[in-house]
Amino acid sequence: MTFLHRRTVLRAAAGGALAGAAAVGCGPSGGESGDGAAANPSVRATGQPPGPSAASKRPKGGKASRLPGPSASPSKPPPPLTLAPLPPGLPAQIEHGPRTGKDVALTFHGQGEPKSVTELLGEAERAGARVTVLAVGTWLDAQPQLARRILDGGHELGNHTMRHLDICAMPAAEASAEITECAERLRRLTGGIGRWFRPSRARRATEQVARLARQAGYPHVLSYDVDSLDFTDPGPEAVRRAVLGAVRPGSVVSLHFGHAGTVAALPAILDGLHRRGLRAVTTTELLT
């Protein structure tokens, strides 16, 4: 499928997307620029990047092992989720990966209408790309089938709190519940809580939220260094420019499900990455 044809298909699919499903971004006022109080050291290069032949391989970071097939009973608990080990020495809050390789991570704040989500994942897979999805717990409750769809596509699934509230402004007990309740949804649906936690309505976690995430089983908070601002619905071309204008090797890019402009922009983003010799991989693969 040519790039222009892919873009036509995705724009048609985007017309049916419910942009309001994730209309609020993750900044304190609906934007993505809010900072928590915690420091955010970036990740240094941790090893050699994958060789060129890895482009044809399915990334290992986000793929679940031995997930039940589509005919499995929903009441049967899935087997434990197996995750590749991370290198030692990663900071508590990760903003980007090694700058010496050719990989980037496209990360999606996860809530949106199922059809547009499926179309977006399919487009990524056709381009040989893998993404990281940080899911909202209430979205998982409403669309439980998408948890396994994400993992079965070779993507990675993590925690974006239960209700997508301003977690950094909450008392400790309420903030903890936001993390642990979403983690429990992930465990029930996939056999594990996932590797990554991203705070809702904040680019970085406060010290309190980072501590609560560690207690819940997330030693690293996943931030980002490229903000697409797609949740403001600026249009596909603006989303494309925001991503390709700032991305570089090792970047972690913030994107959102539930926005038609993001769906329509994805083919051009993937094409632009390919032209620069960059690969979209899961966050775990980026760091390992």
Tab-separated table of C-alpha atoms in Angstrom:
chain	number	residue	atom	x	y	z
A	1	MET	CA	0.000	0.000	0.000
A	2	THR	CA	1.457	3.372	-0.994
A	3	PHE	CA	1.871	6.187	1.499
A	4	LEU	CA	-0.804	8.316	-0.256
A	5	HIS	CA	-3.242	5.425	-0.278
A	6	ARG	CA	-2.563	4.712	3.415
A	7	ARG	CA	-3.225	8.343	4.226
A	8	THR	CA	-6.531	8.272	2.291
A	9	VAL	CA	-7.627	5.146	4.165
A	10	LEU	CA	-6.699	6.586	7.529
A	11	ARG	CA	-8.413	9.903	6.852
A	12	ALA	CA	-11.589	8.058	5.966
A	13	ALA	CA	-11.362	6.051	9.170
A	14	ALA	CA	-10.630	9.183	11.145
A	15	GLY	CA	-13.944	10.680	10.109
A	16	GLY	CA	-15.633	8.183	12.380
A	17	ALA	CA	-13.338	8.727	15.319
A	18	LEU	CA	-14.824	10.206	18.460
A	19	ALA	CA	-12.452	13.070	19.163
A	20	GLY	CA	-14.193	13.800	22.439
A	21	ALA	CA	-13.195	10.412	23.868
A	22	ALA	CA	-9.832	11.833	24.906
A	23	ALA	CA	-10.477	15.548	24.416
A	24	VAL	CA	-8.627	16.520	27.542
A	25	GLY	CA	-4.868	16.331	27.467
A	26	CYS	CA	-2.573	15.556	30.356
A	27	GLY	CA	-1.440	19.015	31.417
A	28	PRO	CA	-2.980	20.616	34.520
A	29	SER	CA	-5.285	22.745	32.363
A	30	GLY	CA	-5.921	20.232	29.623
A	31	GLY	CA	-2.483	20.764	28.063
A	32	GLU	CA	0.641	18.674	28.057
A	33	SER	CA	3.100	21.196	29.464
A	34	GLY	CA	2.432	20.734	33.166
A	35	ASP	CA	5.427	19.785	35.293
A	36	GLY	CA	5.474	17.874	38.544
A	37	ALA	CA	7.944	18.722	41.273
A	38	ALA	CA	10.220	15.765	40.646
A	39	ALA	CA	13.452	16.074	38.716
A	40	ASN	CA	13.476	14.397	35.324
A	41	PRO	CA	16.980	13.260	34.303
A	42	SER	CA	17.123	11.898	30.789
A	43	VAL	CA	18.263	8.453	29.835
A	44	ARG	CA	21.768	8.049	28.461
A	45	ALA	CA	22.640	5.456	25.856
A	46	THR	CA	22.559	2.041	27.447
A	47	GLY	CA	23.939	-0.198	24.708
A	48	GLN	CA	24.275	-0.814	21.020
A	49	PRO	CA	21.143	-0.238	18.914
A	50	PRO	CA	19.558	-3.204	17.163
A	51	GLY	CA	21.105	-4.116	13.822
A	52	PRO	CA	19.393	-3.301	10.513
A	53	SER	CA	17.884	-6.773	10.302
A	54	ALA	CA	15.819	-6.025	13.407
A	55	ALA	CA	13.471	-3.890	11.328
A	56	SER	CA	11.798	-7.012	10.037
A	57	LYS	CA	11.443	-8.551	13.463
A	58	ARG	CA	8.611	-8.050	15.873
A	59	PRO	CA	9.852	-6.081	18.901
A	60	LYS	CA	10.018	-8.122	22.061
A	61	GLY	CA	9.206	-5.425	24.604
A	62	GLY	CA	5.451	-5.216	24.304
A	63	LYS	CA	4.477	-8.718	23.233
A	64	ALA	CA	2.662	-10.857	25.756
A	65	SER	CA	3.726	-14.483	26.060
A	66	ARG	CA	1.159	-17.229	25.707
A	67	LEU	CA	-1.856	-14.968	25.715
A	68	PRO	CA	-5.162	-16.829	25.386
A	69	GLY	CA	-6.575	-17.044	21.899
A	70	PRO	CA	-9.680	-15.173	20.738
A	71	SER	CA	-11.921	-18.096	21.668
A	72	ALA	CA	-10.716	-18.243	25.270
A	73	SER	CA	-13.317	-17.744	27.970
A	74	PRO	CA	-13.217	-14.181	29.420
A	75	SER	CA	-13.558	-15.677	32.912
A	76	LYS	CA	-10.357	-17.679	32.550
A	77	PRO	CA	-7.393	-15.728	33.945
A	78	PRO	CA	-4.626	-15.138	31.393
A	79	PRO	CA	-1.163	-16.584	31.989
A	80	PRO	CA	1.477	-14.310	33.519
A	81	LEU	CA	2.810	-11.608	31.216
A	82	THR	CA	6.522	-11.967	30.447
A	83	LEU	CA	8.559	-8.771	29.992
A	84	ALA	CA	12.111	-8.410	28.736
A	85	PRO	CA	14.535	-7.176	31.424
A	86	LEU	CA	15.585	-3.527	31.427
A	87	PRO	CA	19.221	-2.457	31.711
A	88	PRO	CA	20.358	-1.264	35.138
A	89	GLY	CA	20.797	2.407	35.982
A	90	LEU	CA	17.679	3.856	34.350
A	91	PRO	CA	16.359	6.990	36.081
A	92	ALA	CA	13.108	7.051	38.024
A	93	GLN	CA	11.530	9.296	35.385
A	94	ILE	CA	12.373	8.484	31.786
A	95	GLU	CA	12.152	11.226	29.190
A	96	HIS	CA	13.968	9.638	26.243
A	97	GLY	CA	16.168	6.728	25.278
A	98	PRO	CA	19.671	6.419	23.796
A	99	ARG	CA	20.512	9.113	21.256
A	100	THR	CA	23.044	6.923	19.443
A	101	GLY	CA	20.632	4.477	17.818
A	102	LYS	CA	17.897	4.683	15.203
A	103	ASP	CA	14.859	3.964	17.377
A	104	VAL	CA	12.062	6.166	18.701
A	105	ALA	CA	8.998	5.338	20.817
A	106	LEU	CA	5.523	6.523	19.843
A	107	THR	CA	3.463	6.475	23.052
A	108	PHE	CA	-0.311	6.844	23.089
A	109	HIS	CA	-2.463	8.020	25.977
A	110	GLY	CA	-5.073	5.283	25.798
A	111	GLN	CA	-8.737	6.030	25.551
A	112	GLY	CA	-10.737	6.310	22.358
A	113	GLU	CA	-13.393	4.828	20.124
A	114	PRO	CA	-12.544	1.201	19.278
A	115	LYS	CA	-12.788	1.494	15.494
A	116	SER	CA	-10.321	4.360	15.249
A	117	VAL	CA	-7.967	2.666	17.722
A	118	THR	CA	-7.998	-0.547	15.687
A	119	GLU	CA	-7.381	1.367	12.456
A	120	LEU	CA	-4.475	3.237	14.020
A	121	LEU	CA	-2.873	0.053	15.358
A	122	GLY	CA	-3.332	-1.633	11.998
A	123	GLU	CA	-1.635	1.229	10.184
A	124	ALA	CA	1.322	1.061	12.569
A	125	GLU	CA	1.625	-2.693	12.041
A	126	ARG	CA	1.487	-2.425	8.247
A	127	ALA	CA	4.404	0.001	8.446
A	128	GLY	CA	6.361	-2.383	10.696
A	129	ALA	CA	5.992	-0.032	13.673
A	130	ARG	CA	5.207	-0.879	17.278
A	131	VAL	CA	3.828	1.553	19.849
A	132	THR	CA	3.363	1.897	23.602
A	133	VAL	CA	-0.160	2.462	24.917
A	134	LEU	CA	-0.732	3.936	28.380
A	135	ALA	CA	-4.313	2.897	29.094
A	136	VAL	CA	-6.921	4.593	31.266
A	137	GLY	CA	-8.667	2.119	33.570
A	138	THR	CA	-12.209	3.222	32.791
A	139	TRP	CA	-11.433	2.768	29.091
A	140	LEU	CA	-10.231	-0.766	29.781
A	141	ASP	CA	-13.489	-1.427	31.628
A	142	ALA	CA	-15.485	-0.199	28.627
A	143	GLN	CA	-13.283	-1.830	25.941
A	144	PRO	CA	-11.602	-4.869	27.544
A	145	GLN	CA	-11.013	-6.559	24.181
A	146	LEU	CA	-8.586	-3.820	23.160
A	147	ALA	CA	-6.067	-4.774	25.853
A	148	ARG	CA	-5.324	-8.060	24.143
A	149	ARG	CA	-5.610	-6.495	20.684
A	150	ILE	CA	-2.768	-4.139	21.629
A	151	LEU	CA	-0.526	-6.908	22.943
A	152	ASP	CA	-1.346	-9.329	20.138
A	153	GLY	CA	-0.130	-6.672	17.693
A	154	GLY	CA	3.286	-6.673	19.332
A	155	HIS	CA	2.684	-3.377	21.096
A	156	GLU	CA	3.216	-2.486	24.739
A	157	LEU	CA	0.514	-1.707	27.301
A	158	GLY	CA	0.893	0.325	30.485
A	159	ASN	CA	-0.925	2.325	33.159
A	160	HIS	CA	-2.327	5.860	32.735
A	161	THR	CA	-4.383	5.872	35.967
A	162	MET	CA	-7.914	4.704	36.550
A	163	ARG	CA	-9.964	7.822	35.787
A	164	HIS	CA	-7.538	10.272	34.137
A	165	LEU	CA	-7.808	12.886	36.878
A	166	ASP	CA	-5.167	15.374	38.066
A	167	ILE	CA	-3.212	12.769	39.994
A	168	CYS	CA	-0.418	15.103	41.075
A	169	ALA	CA	-2.932	17.268	42.973
A	170	MET	CA	-4.525	14.350	44.849
A	171	PRO	CA	-3.957	13.205	48.438
A	172	ALA	CA	-1.718	10.156	48.651
A	173	ALA	CA	-4.511	7.642	49.291
A	174	GLU	CA	-6.556	8.795	46.296
A	175	ALA	CA	-3.524	8.953	44.011
A	176	SER	CA	-2.502	5.451	45.061
A	177	ALA	CA	-5.967	4.142	44.243
A	178	GLU	CA	-5.772	5.676	40.767
A	179	ILE	CA	-2.611	3.715	40.078
A	180	THR	CA	-3.502	0.417	41.725
A	181	GLU	CA	-7.031	0.185	40.325
A	182	CYS	CA	-5.756	0.580	36.765
A	183	ALA	CA	-2.982	-1.908	37.510
A	184	GLU	CA	-5.580	-4.429	38.655
A	185	ARG	CA	-7.518	-4.014	35.391
A	186	LEU	CA	-4.348	-4.665	33.438
A	187	ARG	CA	-3.518	-7.728	35.535
A	188	ARG	CA	-6.987	-9.187	35.086
A	189	LEU	CA	-7.000	-8.633	31.320
A	190	THR	CA	-3.398	-9.471	30.421
A	191	GLY	CA	-1.804	-11.380	33.289
A	192	GLY	CA	0.415	-8.476	34.382
A	193	ILE	CA	0.332	-4.795	35.315
A	194	GLY	CA	2.531	-3.718	32.405
A	195	ARG	CA	5.926	-2.082	32.721
A	196	TRP	CA	5.173	1.622	32.365
A	197	PHE	CA	3.202	4.170	34.350
A	198	ARG	CA	2.457	7.682	33.080
A	199	PRO	CA	0.706	10.191	35.361
A	200	SER	CA	-2.561	11.659	34.130
A	201	ARG	CA	-2.733	15.397	33.397
A	202	ALA	CA	0.981	15.853	34.034
A	203	ARG	CA	4.100	15.451	31.964
A	204	ARG	CA	6.141	14.418	34.988
A	205	ALA	CA	5.203	12.869	38.305
A	206	THR	CA	5.635	14.581	41.638
A	207	GLU	CA	7.867	12.834	44.159
A	208	GLN	CA	4.753	11.519	45.887
A	209	VAL	CA	3.248	10.071	42.714
A	210	ALA	CA	6.572	8.524	41.662
A	211	ARG	CA	6.851	6.904	45.093
A	212	LEU	CA	3.301	5.549	44.920
A	213	ALA	CA	3.975	4.188	41.436
A	214	ARG	CA	7.061	2.341	42.716
A	215	GLN	CA	4.986	0.845	45.524
A	216	ALA	CA	2.447	-0.337	42.938
A	217	GLY	CA	5.142	-2.084	40.894
A	218	TYR	CA	6.268	0.641	38.470
A	219	PRO	CA	9.891	1.581	39.223
A	220	HIS	CA	10.022	4.001	36.272
A	221	VAL	CA	7.636	6.817	35.333
A	222	LEU	CA	7.420	7.251	31.559
A	223	SER	CA	7.574	10.886	30.483
A	224	TYR	CA	8.459	12.138	26.959
A	225	ASP	CA	10.582	14.689	25.134
A	226	VAL	CA	8.332	15.300	22.096
A	227	ASP	CA	4.820	16.642	22.635
A	228	SER	CA	2.604	16.384	19.560
A	229	LEU	CA	-0.136	18.558	21.131
A	230	ASP	CA	-2.572	16.399	19.177
A	231	PHE	CA	-5.143	16.565	21.990
A	232	THR	CA	-5.749	20.222	21.020
A	233	ASP	CA	-7.023	18.970	17.632
A	234	PRO	CA	-4.851	21.270	15.493
A	235	GLY	CA	-5.313	19.122	12.371
A	236	PRO	CA	-3.251	16.295	10.851
A	237	GLU	CA	-0.645	18.502	9.226
A	238	ALA	CA	0.072	20.349	12.485
A	239	VAL	CA	0.432	17.036	14.316
A	240	ARG	CA	2.822	15.771	11.657
A	241	ARG	CA	4.939	18.938	11.838
A	242	ALA	CA	5.029	18.880	15.642
A	243	VAL	CA	6.321	15.310	15.722
A	244	LEU	CA	8.746	15.353	12.794
A	245	GLY	CA	10.020	18.822	13.692
A	246	ALA	CA	11.190	17.682	17.134
A	247	VAL	CA	11.842	13.946	16.949
A	248	ARG	CA	15.403	12.590	16.973
A	249	PRO	CA	17.019	9.263	17.825
A	250	GLY	CA	15.865	8.059	21.228
A	251	SER	CA	12.813	10.323	21.412
A	252	VAL	CA	9.673	9.363	23.305
A	253	VAL	CA	6.702	10.978	21.560
A	254	SER	CA	3.399	11.806	23.283
A	255	LEU	CA	0.286	11.090	21.182
A	256	HIS	CA	-3.346	10.310	21.983
A	257	PHE	CA	-6.024	7.876	20.917
A	258	GLY	CA	-9.466	9.340	20.304
A	259	HIS	CA	-8.439	12.227	18.026
A	260	ALA	CA	-9.172	12.120	14.294
A	261	GLY	CA	-6.198	14.318	13.434
A	262	THR	CA	-3.821	11.840	15.062
A	263	VAL	CA	-5.242	8.931	13.077
A	264	ALA	CA	-4.952	10.904	9.840
A	265	ALA	CA	-1.423	12.112	10.634
A	266	LEU	CA	0.056	8.716	11.515
A	267	PRO	CA	0.897	7.544	7.950
A	268	ALA	CA	2.840	10.748	7.263
A	269	ILE	CA	4.607	10.509	10.633
A	270	LEU	CA	5.669	6.917	9.976
A	271	ASP	CA	6.754	7.810	6.444
A	272	GLY	CA	8.794	10.744	7.767
A	273	LEU	CA	10.504	8.551	10.352
A	274	HIS	CA	11.323	5.969	7.687
A	275	ARG	CA	12.855	8.608	5.395
A	276	ARG	CA	15.193	9.579	8.236
A	277	GLY	CA	16.164	5.996	8.922
A	278	LEU	CA	14.278	5.921	12.242
A	279	ARG	CA	12.166	3.010	13.518
A	280	ALA	CA	9.127	3.225	15.788
A	281	VAL	CA	9.530	0.542	18.500
A	282	THR	CA	8.097	-0.171	21.918
A	283	THR	CA	9.549	1.769	24.821
A	284	THR	CA	11.105	-1.378	26.246
A	285	GLU	CA	12.907	-2.074	22.966
A	286	LEU	CA	14.031	1.557	22.789
A	287	LEU	CA	15.734	1.185	26.165
A	288	THR	CA	17.181	-2.305	25.694
